[in-house]
mmCIF file of C-alpha atoms in Angstrom:
data_model
loop_
_atom_site.group_PDB
_atom_site.id
_atom_site.type_symbol
_atom_site.label_atom_id
_atom_site.label_comp_id
_atom_site.label_asym_id
_atom_site.label_seq_id
_atom_site.Cartn_x
_atom_site.Cartn_y
_atom_site.Cartn_z
ATOM 1 C CA LEU H 125 74.795 161.642 124.153
ATOM 2 C CA ARG H 126 74.523 157.956 123.752
ATOM 3 C CA ASP H 127 71.680 157.121 121.366
ATOM 4 C CA ASN H 128 71.712 155.273 118.096
ATOM 5 C CA ARG H 129 69.487 157.964 116.544
ATOM 6 C CA ILE H 130 72.225 160.578 117.105
ATOM 7 C CA GLU H 131 75.096 160.758 114.665
ATOM 8 C CA LEU H 132 78.203 162.905 114.481
ATOM 9 C CA VAL H 133 78.041 164.796 111.231
ATOM 10 C CA ARG H 134 81.086 167.082 111.392
ATOM 11 C CA ALA H 135 83.944 167.404 113.832
ATOM 12 C CA SER H 136 86.830 169.894 113.689
ATOM 13 C CA TRP H 137 88.636 172.423 115.861
ATOM 14 C CA HIS H 138 86.040 174.958 114.820
ATOM 15 C CA GLU H 139 82.731 173.040 114.533
ATOM 16 C CA LEU H 140 80.934 170.039 115.978
ATOM 17 C CA SER H 141 77.646 168.972 114.285
ATOM 18 C CA ILE H 142 75.214 166.155 115.165
ATOM 19 C CA SER H 143 71.933 164.891 113.657
ATOM 20 C CA VAL H 144 68.910 163.357 115.408
ATOM 21 C CA SER H 145 66.672 161.037 113.397
ATOM 22 C CA ASP H 146 63.129 159.944 114.178
ATOM 23 C CA VAL H 147 62.549 162.829 116.559
ATOM 24 C CA SER H 148 60.212 162.176 119.443
ATOM 25 C CA LEU H 149 58.877 164.233 122.290
ATOM 26 C CA SER H 150 61.591 162.848 124.511
ATOM 27 C CA ASP H 151 64.173 164.656 122.400
ATOM 28 C CA GLU H 152 62.866 167.961 123.644
ATOM 29 C CA GLY H 153 65.141 169.717 126.097
ATOM 30 C CA GLN H 154 68.378 171.694 126.544
ATOM 31 C CA TYR H 155 71.455 170.705 124.549
ATOM 32 C CA THR H 156 74.985 171.783 125.647
ATOM 33 C CA CYS H 157 78.184 171.987 123.590
ATOM 34 C CA SER H 158 81.450 172.102 125.612
ATOM 35 C CA LEU H 159 84.943 173.153 124.580
ATOM 36 C CA PHE H 160 87.473 171.534 126.933
ATOM 37 C CA THR H 161 89.894 174.334 127.513
ATOM 38 C CA MET H 162 91.177 175.825 130.669
ATOM 39 C CA PRO H 163 88.668 176.901 131.787
ATOM 40 C CA VAL H 164 85.971 174.827 129.921
ATOM 41 C CA LYS H 165 83.750 176.863 127.656
ATOM 42 C CA THR H 166 80.108 175.846 126.931
ATOM 43 C CA SER H 167 77.150 176.903 124.765
ATOM 44 C CA LYS H 168 73.534 175.853 125.290
ATOM 45 C CA ALA H 169 70.404 175.589 123.127
ATOM 46 C CA PHE H 170 66.836 174.478 123.900
ATOM 47 C CA LEU H 171 65.123 172.126 121.475
ATOM 48 C CA THR H 172 61.315 172.258 121.255
ATOM 49 C CA VAL H 173 59.552 169.288 119.674
ATOM 50 C CA LEU H 174 56.054 169.827 118.208
ATOM 51 C CA GLY H 175 53.422 167.165 118.735
ATOM 52 C CA VAL H 176 51.780 166.382 115.364
ATOM 53 C CA PRO H 177 48.006 165.858 115.777
ATOM 54 C CA GLU H 178 46.609 162.559 114.704
ATOM 55 C CA LYS H 179 44.112 162.325 111.838
ATOM 56 C CA PRO H 180 40.735 163.518 113.124
ATOM 57 C CA GLN H 181 37.946 161.037 113.771
ATOM 58 C CA ILE H 182 34.206 161.786 113.581
ATOM 59 C CA THR H 183 31.998 160.000 116.097
ATOM 60 C CA GLY H 184 28.258 160.005 116.771
ATOM 61 C CA PHE H 185 27.361 160.084 113.086
ATOM 62 C CA THR H 186 24.407 157.963 111.935
ATOM 63 C CA SER H 187 22.941 157.591 108.479
ATOM 64 C CA PRO H 188 20.271 158.013 107.379
ATOM 65 C CA VAL H 189 18.723 160.609 109.682
ATOM 66 C CA MET H 190 15.019 161.462 109.788
ATOM 67 C CA GLU H 191 14.020 165.025 109.108
ATOM 68 C CA GLY H 192 13.545 167.019 112.309
ATOM 69 C CA GLU H 193 15.840 164.850 114.421
ATOM 70 C CA ARG H 194 18.734 166.307 116.386
ATOM 71 C CA MET H 195 22.227 165.298 115.357
ATOM 72 C CA GLN H 196 25.265 165.470 117.652
ATOM 73 C CA ILE H 197 28.585 164.574 116.068
ATOM 74 C CA THR H 198 32.058 165.011 117.495
ATOM 75 C CA CYS H 199 35.413 165.473 115.800
ATOM 76 C CA LYS H 200 38.464 164.493 117.899
ATOM 77 C CA THR H 201 42.249 164.497 117.449
ATOM 78 C CA SER H 202 45.067 163.569 119.890
ATOM 79 C CA GLY H 203 48.828 164.091 120.240
ATOM 80 C CA SER H 204 49.005 167.727 119.345
ATOM 81 C CA LYS H 205 51.544 170.002 120.983
ATOM 82 C CA PRO H 206 50.565 172.710 121.412
ATOM 83 C CA ALA H 207 46.783 172.028 121.256
ATOM 84 C CA ALA H 208 45.408 171.898 117.718
ATOM 85 C CA ASP H 209 42.547 174.004 116.375
ATOM 86 C CA ILE H 210 39.357 172.281 115.053
ATOM 87 C CA ARG H 211 36.818 173.916 112.758
ATOM 88 C CA TRP H 212 33.549 172.596 111.234
ATOM 89 C CA PHE H 213 32.314 173.251 107.685
ATOM 90 C CA LYS H 214 29.046 172.436 105.928
ATOM 91 C CA ASN H 215 29.424 172.564 102.148
ATOM 92 C CA ASP H 216 32.526 174.779 102.496
ATOM 93 C CA LYS H 217 30.674 177.192 104.784
ATOM 94 C CA GLU H 218 32.067 177.377 108.313
ATOM 95 C CA VAL H 219 29.738 176.528 111.198
ATOM 96 C CA LYS H 220 30.409 178.745 114.179
ATOM 97 C CA ASP H 221 28.062 177.378 116.822
ATOM 98 C CA VAL H 222 30.179 174.458 118.094
ATOM 99 C CA LYS H 223 31.496 173.249 121.436
ATOM 100 C CA TYR H 224 35.306 173.049 121.832
ATOM 101 C CA LEU H 225 37.105 170.907 124.441
ATOM 102 C CA LYS H 226 40.874 170.541 125.224
ATOM 103 C CA GLU H 227 42.347 167.820 127.449
ATOM 104 C CA GLU H 228 45.948 167.022 128.437
ATOM 105 C CA ASP H 229 47.233 163.581 127.467
ATOM 106 C CA ALA H 230 48.728 161.103 129.923
ATOM 107 C CA ASN H 231 52.292 162.052 129.013
ATOM 108 C CA ARG H 232 51.483 165.577 130.136
ATOM 109 C CA LYS H 233 53.101 166.917 127.029
ATOM 110 C CA THR H 234 50.466 166.655 124.299
ATOM 111 C CA PHE H 235 46.758 167.437 124.096
ATOM 112 C CA THR H 236 43.545 165.836 122.865
ATOM 113 C CA VAL H 237 41.073 168.325 121.446
ATOM 114 C CA SER H 238 37.469 167.734 120.347
ATOM 115 C CA SER H 239 34.653 169.770 118.819
ATOM 116 C CA THR H 240 30.951 168.862 118.931
ATOM 117 C CA LEU H 241 28.385 169.976 116.357
ATOM 118 C CA ASP H 242 24.756 169.951 117.551
ATOM 119 C CA PHE H 243 21.891 170.845 115.160
ATOM 120 C CA LEU H 244 18.428 169.866 113.888
ATOM 121 C CA VAL H 245 18.563 168.263 110.466
ATOM 122 C CA ASP H 246 16.356 169.502 107.636
ATOM 123 C CA ARG H 247 15.560 168.162 104.169
ATOM 124 C CA SER H 248 17.801 170.872 102.761
ATOM 125 C CA ASP H 249 20.716 169.130 104.537
ATOM 126 C CA ASP H 250 20.298 166.003 102.406
ATOM 127 C CA GLY H 251 23.531 165.442 100.503
ATOM 128 C CA ALA H 252 25.403 168.124 102.454
ATOM 129 C CA VAL H 253 29.098 167.459 103.197
ATOM 130 C CA LEU H 254 30.217 167.946 106.798
ATOM 131 C CA SER H 255 33.956 168.592 107.152
ATOM 132 C CA CYS H 256 36.071 168.585 110.317
ATOM 133 C CA ARG H 257 39.374 170.413 109.722
ATOM 134 C CA VAL H 258 42.379 170.315 112.056
ATOM 135 C CA ASP H 259 44.903 173.158 111.811
ATOM 136 C CA HIS H 260 48.323 172.998 113.501
ATOM 137 C CA GLU H 261 51.718 174.604 112.998
ATOM 138 C CA SER H 262 53.340 171.215 112.514
ATOM 139 C CA LEU H 263 51.211 170.508 109.433
ATOM 140 C CA ASN H 264 52.934 173.128 107.276
ATOM 141 C CA SER H 265 49.661 174.831 106.233
ATOM 142 C CA THR H 266 48.217 171.509 105.070
ATOM 143 C CA PRO H 267 45.294 170.786 107.414
ATOM 144 C CA GLN H 268 43.980 167.335 108.183
ATOM 145 C CA ILE H 269 40.321 166.832 107.201
ATOM 146 C CA ALA H 270 37.654 164.246 107.987
ATOM 147 C CA MET H 271 34.352 164.310 106.027
ATOM 148 C CA GLN H 272 30.856 162.820 106.208
ATOM 149 C CA VAL H 273 27.974 163.107 103.749
ATOM 150 C CA LEU H 274 24.544 163.604 105.301
ATOM 151 C CA GLU H 275 21.609 161.469 104.186
ATOM 152 C CA ILE H 276 18.269 162.833 105.349
ATOM 153 C CA HIS H 277 14.986 160.947 104.935
ATOM 154 C CA TYR H 278 11.834 163.053 104.697
ATOM 155 C CA THR H 279 8.185 162.856 103.686
ATOM 156 C CA PRO H 280 7.276 163.718 100.078
ATOM 157 C CA LEU H 281 6.843 167.303 98.974
ATOM 158 C CA VAL H 282 3.930 167.449 96.478
ATOM 159 C CA LYS H 283 3.097 170.086 93.848
ATOM 160 C CA ILE H 284 0.566 170.126 90.963
ATOM 161 C CA ILE H 285 1.408 171.889 87.690
ATOM 162 C CA SER H 286 -1.364 172.628 85.147
ATOM 163 C CA SER H 287 -0.819 172.809 81.392
ATOM 164 C CA ASN H 288 -3.770 175.191 80.862
ATOM 165 C CA SER H 289 -4.337 178.257 83.039
ATOM 166 C CA TRP H 290 -7.751 179.033 81.470
ATOM 167 C CA PRO H 291 -9.434 175.741 80.471
ATOM 168 C CA GLU H 292 -12.553 176.019 78.309
ATOM 169 C CA GLU H 293 -15.220 173.547 77.308
ATOM 170 C CA GLY H 294 -14.050 171.119 74.637
ATOM 171 C CA GLN H 295 -10.346 171.636 75.394
ATOM 172 C CA SER H 296 -7.910 169.286 77.150
ATOM 173 C CA ILE H 297 -5.821 169.745 80.299
ATOM 174 C CA VAL H 298 -2.795 167.927 81.728
ATOM 175 C CA LEU H 299 -2.123 167.981 85.487
ATOM 176 C CA THR H 300 1.394 166.928 86.548
ATOM 177 C CA CYS H 301 1.994 165.917 90.160
ATOM 178 C CA GLU H 302 5.593 166.582 91.187
ATOM 179 C CA SER H 303 6.571 164.611 94.297
ATOM 180 C CA LYS H 304 10.009 164.791 95.869
ATOM 181 C CA GLY H 305 10.985 162.751 98.889
ATOM 182 C CA LYS H 306 13.555 160.357 100.289
ATOM 183 C CA PRO H 307 13.209 157.459 99.819
ATOM 184 C CA VAL H 308 11.676 158.106 96.403
ATOM 185 C CA PRO H 309 7.853 158.247 96.734
ATOM 186 C CA GLU H 310 5.678 155.493 95.368
ATOM 187 C CA PRO H 311 3.330 156.185 92.388
ATOM 188 C CA VAL H 312 0.922 158.981 93.254
ATOM 189 C CA LEU H 313 -2.828 158.579 93.797
ATOM 190 C CA TRP H 314 -5.284 160.891 91.971
ATOM 191 C CA THR H 315 -8.792 161.538 93.345
ATOM 192 C CA LYS H 316 -11.611 163.986 92.630
ATOM 193 C CA ASP H 317 -13.756 165.507 95.377
ATOM 194 C CA GLY H 318 -12.634 162.793 97.780
ATOM 195 C CA GLY H 319 -13.523 159.865 95.508
ATOM 196 C CA GLU H 320 -12.263 158.004 92.470
ATOM 197 C CA LEU H 321 -12.021 159.660 89.066
ATOM 198 C CA PRO H 322 -15.575 159.519 87.632
ATOM 199 C CA ASP H 323 -14.748 159.122 83.925
ATOM 200 C CA PRO H 324 -11.747 156.825 83.331
ATOM 201 C CA GLU H 325 -12.223 157.037 79.544
ATOM 202 C CA ARG H 326 -11.538 160.778 79.475
ATOM 203 C CA MET H 327 -9.459 160.981 82.669
ATOM 204 C CA VAL H 328 -6.290 158.983 82.013
ATOM 205 C CA VAL H 329 -3.551 158.590 84.661
ATOM 206 C CA ASN H 330 -0.035 157.833 83.435
ATOM 207 C CA GLY H 331 2.416 157.733 86.329
ATOM 208 C CA ARG H 332 2.284 161.189 87.919
ATOM 209 C CA VAL H 333 0.328 162.766 85.024
ATOM 210 C CA LEU H 334 -3.474 163.141 84.837
ATOM 211 C CA SER H 335 -4.861 163.970 81.364
ATOM 212 C CA ILE H 336 -8.497 165.091 80.889
ATOM 213 C CA SER H 337 -9.862 165.403 77.346
ATOM 214 C CA PHE H 338 -13.021 167.135 76.047
ATOM 215 C CA LEU H 339 -13.600 169.245 79.153
ATOM 216 C CA ASN H 340 -17.141 170.076 80.257
ATOM 217 C CA LYS H 341 -18.811 171.608 83.293
ATOM 218 C CA THR H 342 -19.129 168.223 85.008
ATOM 219 C CA ASP H 343 -15.336 168.152 85.313
ATOM 220 C CA ASN H 344 -15.393 171.089 87.733
ATOM 221 C CA GLY H 345 -14.124 170.093 91.167
ATOM 222 C CA THR H 346 -11.132 169.589 93.448
ATOM 223 C CA TYR H 347 -8.459 167.175 92.259
ATOM 224 C CA ARG H 348 -6.084 165.764 94.872
ATOM 225 C CA CYS H 349 -2.646 164.234 94.318
ATOM 226 C CA GLU H 350 -1.255 162.119 97.176
ATOM 227 C CA ALA H 351 2.271 160.711 97.439
ATOM 228 C CA LYS H 352 3.799 158.532 100.166
ATOM 229 C CA ASN H 353 7.032 156.804 101.106
ATOM 230 C CA PRO H 354 8.145 154.776 104.160
ATOM 231 C CA ILE H 355 8.569 158.017 106.148
ATOM 232 C CA GLY H 356 5.060 159.380 105.612
ATOM 233 C CA ARG H 357 2.614 160.814 103.100
ATOM 234 C CA ASN H 358 1.637 164.226 101.798
ATOM 235 C CA SER H 359 -0.878 165.642 99.329
ATOM 236 C CA THR H 360 -1.940 168.798 97.531
ATOM 237 C CA GLU H 361 -5.081 169.948 95.705
ATOM 238 C CA TYR H 362 -5.977 171.684 92.449
ATOM 239 C CA VAL H 363 -9.381 173.321 91.858
ATOM 240 C CA LEU H 364 -10.492 172.943 88.228
ATOM 241 C CA ILE H 365 -12.974 175.451 86.790
ATOM 242 C CA VAL H 366 -14.067 174.885 83.173
ATOM 243 C CA HIS H 367 -15.042 178.161 81.486
ATOM 244 C CA ASP H 368 -17.599 178.806 78.745
ATOM 245 C CA VAL H 369 -16.416 179.087 75.165
ATOM 246 C CA PHE H 370 -16.257 182.720 73.990
ATOM 247 C CA ASN H 371 -18.774 183.138 71.080
ATOM 248 C CA THR H 372 -18.816 185.846 68.383
ATOM 249 C CA LEU H 373 -21.915 185.103 66.166
ATOM 250 C CA LEU H 374 -24.654 187.684 65.531
ATOM 251 C CA PRO H 375 -27.723 187.446 67.787
ATOM 252 C CA THR H 376 -31.222 186.650 66.502
ATOM 253 C CA THR H 377 -33.169 189.888 66.007
ATOM 254 C CA VAL H 378 -36.971 189.883 66.048
ATOM 255 C CA ILE H 379 -38.806 192.612 64.088
ATOM 256 C CA PRO H 380 -42.410 193.255 65.217
ATOM 257 C CA SER H 381 -45.141 192.415 62.698
ATOM 258 C CA LEU H 382 -46.454 195.441 60.767
ATOM 259 C CA THR H 383 -50.151 194.597 60.486
ATOM 260 C CA THR H 384 -52.024 197.560 62.000
ATOM 261 C CA ALA H 385 -53.500 200.267 59.824
ATOM 262 C CA THR H 386 -51.971 202.985 61.997
ATOM 263 C CA VAL H 387 -48.444 202.192 60.766
ATOM 264 C CA THR H 388 -47.624 204.155 57.607
ATOM 265 C CA THR H 389 -45.305 203.024 54.860
ATOM 266 C CA ASN H 390 -42.588 205.564 55.720
ATOM 267 C CA VAL H 391 -42.601 204.711 59.390
ATOM 268 C CA ALA H 392 -42.412 200.966 58.702
ATOM 269 C CA LEU H 393 -39.434 201.352 56.388
ATOM 270 C CA THR H 394 -37.607 203.562 58.852
ATOM 271 C CA ALA H 395 -38.201 201.172 61.733
ATOM 272 C CA SER H 396 -37.031 198.250 59.661
ATOM 273 C CA LYS H 397 -33.819 199.994 58.658
ATOM 274 C CA THR H 398 -33.092 201.046 62.243
ATOM 275 C CA THR H 399 -33.642 197.552 63.591
ATOM 276 C CA SER H 400 -31.440 196.095 60.881
ATOM 277 C CA ALA H 401 -28.631 198.478 61.701
ATOM 278 C CA THR H 402 -28.874 197.522 65.346
ATOM 279 C CA ALA H 403 -28.808 193.847 64.474
ATOM 280 C CA ILE H 404 -25.696 194.268 62.343
ATOM 281 C CA SER H 405 -23.774 196.295 64.895
ATOM 282 C CA THR H 406 -24.625 194.089 67.900
ATOM 283 C CA ARG H 407 -22.862 190.789 68.539
ATOM 284 C CA ASP H 408 -23.831 188.231 71.129
ATOM 285 C CA PRO H 409 -20.782 186.851 72.963
ATOM 286 C CA ASN H 410 -22.626 183.567 73.569
ATOM 287 C CA ALA H 411 -23.397 182.842 69.895
ATOM 288 C CA PHE H 412 -21.231 180.441 67.897
ATOM 289 C CA ALA H 413 -18.700 181.989 65.569
ATOM 290 C CA GLY H 414 -19.480 181.620 61.874
ATOM 291 C CA LYS H 415 -20.112 183.322 58.567
ATOM 292 C CA THR H 416 -22.672 186.188 58.699
ATOM 293 C CA GLY H 417 -25.745 185.494 56.497
ATOM 294 C CA PRO H 418 -28.588 187.670 55.175
ATOM 295 C CA ASP H 419 -31.023 189.243 57.644
ATOM 296 C CA HIS H 420 -34.215 187.260 56.988
ATOM 297 C CA ALA H 421 -36.187 189.357 59.454
ATOM 298 C CA LEU H 422 -35.427 192.497 57.446
ATOM 299 C CA ILE H 423 -36.477 190.831 54.185
ATOM 300 C CA GLY H 424 -39.699 189.604 55.792
ATOM 301 C CA GLY H 425 -40.508 193.081 57.047
ATOM 302 C CA ILE H 426 -40.046 194.617 53.607
ATOM 303 C CA VAL H 427 -42.271 191.960 52.009
ATOM 304 C CA ALA H 428 -44.965 192.602 54.633
ATOM 305 C CA VAL H 429 -44.865 196.331 53.895
ATOM 306 C CA VAL H 430 -45.187 195.742 50.140
ATOM 307 C CA VAL H 431 -48.145 193.381 50.630
ATOM 308 C CA PHE H 432 -49.810 195.862 52.966
ATOM 309 C CA VAL H 433 -49.424 198.743 50.489
ATOM 310 C CA THR H 434 -50.755 196.573 47.625
ATOM 311 C CA LEU H 435 -53.851 195.566 49.625
ATOM 312 C CA CYS H 436 -54.563 199.195 50.535
ATOM 313 C CA SER H 437 -54.286 200.223 46.892
ATOM 314 C CA ILE H 438 -56.703 197.481 45.782
ATOM 315 C CA ILE H 439 -59.235 198.471 48.453
ATOM 316 C CA LEU H 440 -59.115 202.166 47.484
ATOM 317 C CA LEU H 441 -59.461 201.367 43.774
ATOM 318 C CA GLY H 442 -62.436 199.084 44.434
ATOM 319 C CA ARG H 443 -64.228 201.726 46.444
ATOM 320 C CA TYR H 444 -63.606 204.267 43.717
ATOM 321 C CA LEU H 445 -65.056 202.048 40.984
ATOM 322 C CA ALA H 446 -68.117 201.172 43.092
ATOM 323 C CA ARG H 447 -68.977 204.797 43.760
ATOM 324 C CA HIS H 448 -68.581 205.746 40.084
ATOM 325 C CA LYS H 449 -70.912 202.974 38.858
ATOM 326 C CA GLY H 450 -73.662 203.780 41.367
ATOM 327 C CA THR H 451 -73.702 207.435 40.507
ATOM 328 C CA TYR H 452 -73.985 206.737 36.778
ATOM 329 C CA LEU H 453 -76.968 204.479 37.217
ATOM 330 C CA THR H 454 -78.684 206.954 39.475
ATOM 331 C CA ASN H 455 -78.305 210.022 37.311
ATOM 332 C CA GLU H 456 -78.125 208.756 33.751
ATOM 333 C CA ALA H 457 -80.462 205.782 33.482
ATOM 334 C CA LYS H 458 -83.062 206.309 36.165
ATOM 335 C CA GLY H 459 -86.586 205.349 34.931
ATOM 336 C CA ALA H 460 -85.403 203.200 32.025
ATOM 337 C CA GLU H 461 -85.477 199.849 33.769
ATOM 338 C CA ASP H 462 -88.826 198.730 32.131
ATOM 339 C CA ALA H 463 -88.167 200.012 28.558
ATOM 340 C CA PRO H 464 -88.519 197.365 25.821
ATOM 341 C CA ASP H 465 -85.607 198.741 23.810
ATOM 342 C CA ALA H 466 -82.809 201.247 24.015
ATOM 343 C CA ASP H 467 -84.598 204.096 22.194
ATOM 344 C CA THR H 468 -87.581 203.894 24.508
ATOM 345 C CA ALA H 469 -85.251 203.789 27.520
ATOM 346 C CA ILE H 470 -83.566 206.978 26.402
ATOM 347 C CA ILE H 471 -86.873 208.720 25.818
ATOM 348 C CA ASN H 472 -88.329 207.591 29.155
ATOM 349 C CA ALA H 473 -85.153 208.345 31.139
ATOM 350 C CA GLU H 474 -85.589 211.206 33.561
ATOM 351 C CA GLY H 475 -82.292 212.626 32.562
ATOM 352 C CA SER H 476 -82.908 212.516 28.781
ATOM 353 C CA GLN H 477 -82.839 215.684 26.712
ATOM 354 C CA VAL H 478 -86.416 215.067 25.368
ATOM 355 C CA ASN H 479 -88.178 215.536 28.725
ATOM 356 C CA ALA H 480 -85.617 217.757 30.317
ATOM 357 C CA GLU H 481 -86.519 221.356 30.709
ATOM 358 C CA GLU H 482 -82.880 222.317 31.017
ATOM 359 C CA LYS H 483 -79.502 220.756 30.585
ATOM 360 C CA LYS H 484 -77.846 219.309 33.623
ATOM 361 C CA GLU H 485 -74.264 218.103 34.072
ATOM 362 C CA TYR H 486 -72.956 215.798 36.710
ATOM 363 C CA PHE H 487 -69.363 215.525 37.766
ATOM 364 C CA ILE H 488 -68.317 212.493 39.599
#
């Protein structure tokens, strides 16, 4: 052996050792040690040299990539002997559906291997790390890795979040438009029923937030949030329905007027009490909440009954007095209208004891 890379390390009658530095593929082959005796004795050994794969290179990669486009990227390494193994990973998860290719190098000793990854990109791939890993026995369990970070551009994804799931009249509501896209979307556009917001004083837009104060039924409608970026635009809608305020005040109860003579005192009082009880136990959900006051209708009914009873009593008493006076004049003083004095009137009266044949009594 005549090479400067080969040195004699040890030489004795029992051992002969050499060292080879900067090993190359040309050092591979059969080595023979000879002992010059009679006859000559020899021993042979075959040296295999491994071809270390070069650092892998990724080709065909472009950035950024539009959502929905197809990406074809290839990872290649040369100089491996035997042929190296290439595997793809996306965020530490191995991708199995790849195309593997092995070619023999010009020296006919080493190999060039490549692996192609073909897939449709999605917005979920944005920021994903693609790794090409080369495994070979010459690397001592330390693989060579090449990496690329994906950048995917996509149209905005829009979502509206409401602060009030049951808006009522007089309340406020805040609608937040969440827009996510790449590049970052421009400020969103708020519209109502296809036109501009009708009441800018109550409907205030601050960035992606729409605030509506003092809600009323005129605010009912469809609110649209639209976001756009250089890739495209997208929008979503929110239907606002303003509900009535829930009321808990007592309803107004009407008691019929008690003016007919056919209604007795007992019946009127009973009807009034029954109506009052119904009024107290019934609540109108549409009335405004507040402090319960006295039932004026009940008081008015009682007063009407008292007035009616008083008038009836006066009428009966008047009729009684009129009948009593007429009977007295008819039976006691008949015939005494023309008497000059009281004594003569008594004497001339038809009912006097002077002219009467018998005593008569009248009961009125």
